[in-house]
Amino acid sequence: MPPETLPIEFLRAAAEHQAPEAQLHALHLAMVRAHVTALPAGTKLPTLADLSAVLGITETSLTSALRRLDLEGEIAYSYRGHRYRLGPGEQHPFDVALDRSVRDGIREGKHRPGDALPTGILAQRHGLDIEAVPRALRGVIRDGLVTDRDGPAGRAFYVRDPQEAVLDQVRASL
């Protein structure tokens, strides 16, 4: 059952099995997730003060939970004015440039099959926190251009061989 459909009493009981600080963080995240994910895609998020009052949690805890939902791609949330619910599969507005850069790099041969993407450099170049890179790469992963796996550089995002992607599509259609 998705978190947004769980009764708040169940969420509170589940949180009791964690350390006190982690319990509170998990509970607040679940409460914010349930409230925010119930909003239709494209809906502007309420202000921090309004959400804080509705949910009965501090603005500091609320901000932490919203940041987590932003990193997961559930919402677009920033101090630059982006504060709305993202739709399923909708790209975060801050991820567009990195996605385009990776696609261009693959097409132009800068990122070759088997190469680990330089995620730190990409994040810095496109003004993202390193924590946001997995969210930013969802589109190229979904399209079979990149995979998240263990490889020569350790756990990383690797450019896929185009033939491998075609074989996966054929297997999926069988």
C-alpha positions as semicolon CSV with decimal commas, in nm:
position;residue;x (nm);y (nm);z (nm)
1;M;0,000;0,000;0,000
2;P;0,154;0,339;-0,098
3;P;0,240;0,571;0,192
4;E;-0,024;0,824;0,089
5;T;-0,300;0,567;0,158
6;L;-0,176;0,455;0,498
7;P;-0,354;0,589;0,805
8;I;-0,146;0,831;1,007
9;E;-0,175;0,603;1,316
10;F;-0,006;0,321;1,123
11;L;0,273;0,554;1,010
12;R;0,327;0,669;1,368
13;A;0,338;0,308;1,494
14;A;0,587;0,209;1,222
15;A;0,810;0,503;1,312
16;E;0,826;0,388;1,676
17;H;1,060;0,103;1,576
18;Q;1,339;0,347;1,486
19;A;1,568;0,570;1,692
20;P;1,374;0,874;1,822
21;E;1,523;1,128;1,580
22;A;1,489;0,890;1,286
23;Q;1,133;0,811;1,396
24;L;1,036;1,174;1,386
25;H;1,208;1,231;1,052
26;A;1,039;0,924;0,899
27;L;0,701;1,028;1,034
28;H;0,734;1,384;0,903
29;L;0,850;1,261;0,564
30;A;0,556;1,019;0,542
31;M;0,311;1,291;0,644
32;V;0,447;1,539;0,389
33;R;0,466;1,272;0,117
34;A;0,103;1,168;0,179
35;H;-0,016;1,529;0,165
36;V;0,190;1,641;-0,135
37;T;0,148;1,329;-0,351
38;A;-0,229;1,360;-0,316
39;L;-0,209;1,687;-0,512
40;P;-0,272;1,670;-0,888
41;A;0,031;1,711;-1,114
42;G;0,114;2,075;-1,182
43;T;-0,047;2,199;-0,861
44;K;0,144;2,475;-0,687
45;L;0,253;2,369;-0,339
46;P;0,111;2,554;-0,039
47;T;0,345;2,792;0,144
48;L;0,571;2,654;0,416
49;A;0,363;2,831;0,679
50;D;0,038;2,683;0,546
51;L;0,180;2,329;0,515
52;S;0,337;2,355;0,858
53;A;0,003;2,456;1,010
54;V;-0,193;2,183;0,828
55;L;0,052;1,905;0,915
56;G;0,152;2,030;1,260
57;I;0,526;2,008;1,200
58;T;0,800;2,270;1,211
59;E;0,905;2,453;0,897
60;T;1,256;2,308;0,942
61;S;1,124;1,949;0,936
62;L;0,894;2,038;0,651
63;T;1,177;2,186;0,445
64;S;1,385;1,871;0,500
65;A;1,097;1,650;0,381
66;L;1,028;1,870;0,079
67;R;1,396;1,859;-0,015
68;R;1,383;1,478;-0,004
69;L;1,070;1,470;-0,225
70;D;1,245;1,709;-0,464
71;L;1,547;1,476;-0,488
72;E;1,312;1,183;-0,554
73;G;1,143;1,375;-0,838
74;E;0,799;1,393;-0,673
75;I;0,801;1,772;-0,665
76;A;0,996;2,067;-0,798
77;Y;1,099;2,263;-0,492
78;S;1,355;2,539;-0,468
79;Y;1,411;2,885;-0,339
80;R;1,411;3,002;-0,700
81;G;1,033;2,982;-0,712
82;H;0,977;2,628;-0,841
83;R;0,729;2,477;-0,596
84;Y;0,483;2,240;-0,758
85;R;0,384;1,874;-0,787
86;L;0,550;1,693;-1,077
87;G;0,353;1,448;-1,288
88;P;0,453;1,084;-1,343
89;G;0,762;1,078;-1,563
90;E;0,778;1,459;-1,576
91;Q;1,129;1,594;-1,584
92;H;1,239;1,824;-1,303
93;P;1,300;2,172;-1,447
94;F;1,659;2,180;-1,318
95;D;1,742;1,847;-1,488
96;V;1,676;1,948;-1,847
97;A;2,024;2,088;-1,921
98;L;2,210;1,790;-1,772
99;D;1,987;1,545;-1,960
100;R;2,047;1,731;-2,287
101;S;2,421;1,747;-2,218
102;V;2,446;1,370;-2,162
103;R;2,241;1,294;-2,474
104;D;2,456;1,532;-2,681
105;G;2,775;1,385;-2,534
106;I;2,668;1,031;-2,627
107;R;2,561;1,135;-2,978
108;E;2,887;1,329;-3,035
109;G;3,108;1,051;-2,897
110;K;3,226;1,239;-2,585
111;H;3,064;0,967;-2,373
112;R;3,133;0,629;-2,532
113;P;2,973;0,292;-2,454
114;G;3,117;0,156;-2,132
115;D;3,230;0,498;-2,005
116;A;3,133;0,601;-1,654
117;L;2,968;0,941;-1,667
118;P;3,159;1,212;-1,476
119;T;2,867;1,282;-1,243
120;G;3,052;1,529;-1,020
121;I;3,160;1,738;-1,318
122;L;2,814;1,719;-1,476
123;A;2,648;1,825;-1,150
124;Q;2,883;2,119;-1,105
125;R;2,856;2,227;-1,469
126;H;2,475;2,228;-1,451
127;G;2,435;2,378;-1,104
128;L;2,298;2,065;-0,938
129;D;2,382;1,903;-0,606
130;I;2,552;1,568;-0,659
131;E;2,252;1,414;-0,479
132;A;2,025;1,531;-0,764
133;V;2,220;1,353;-1,039
134;P;2,025;1,023;-1,017
135;R;1,701;1,219;-1,059
136;A;1,851;1,413;-1,351
137;L;1,959;1,093;-1,527
138;R;1,619;0,920;-1,511
139;G;1,531;1,010;-1,869
140;V;1,852;0,875;-2,024
141;I;1,822;0,562;-1,809
142;R;1,458;0,515;-1,912
143;D;1,557;0,557;-2,278
144;G;1,828;0,291;-2,245
145;L;2,122;0,524;-2,305
146;V;2,269;0,494;-1,955
147;T;2,260;0,231;-1,683
148;D;2,332;0,243;-1,310
149;R;2,557;-0,054;-1,231
150;D;2,883;-0,182;-1,090
151;G;3,169;-0,154;-1,335
152;P;3,539;-0,074;-1,372
153;A;3,494;0,260;-1,191
154;G;3,279;0,101;-0,919
155;R;2,909;0,179;-0,878
156;A;2,836;0,447;-1,135
157;F;2,624;0,556;-1,428
158;Y;2,764;0,395;-1,744
159;V;2,689;0,468;-2,108
160;R;2,520;0,165;-2,260
161;D;2,621;0,004;-2,586
162;P;2,345;0,088;-2,840
163;Q;2,335;-0,278;-2,950
164;E;2,272;-0,382;-2,590
165;A;1,978;-0,141;-2,571
166;V;1,830;-0,281;-2,896
167;L;1,863;-0,636;-2,763
168;D;1,681;-0,533;-2,446
169;Q;1,397;-0,387;-2,652
170;V;1,372;-0,708;-2,856
171;R;1,368;-0,920;-2,537
172;A;1,099;-0,699;-2,387
173;S;0,877;-0,740;-2,694
174;L;0,894;-1,122;-2,682
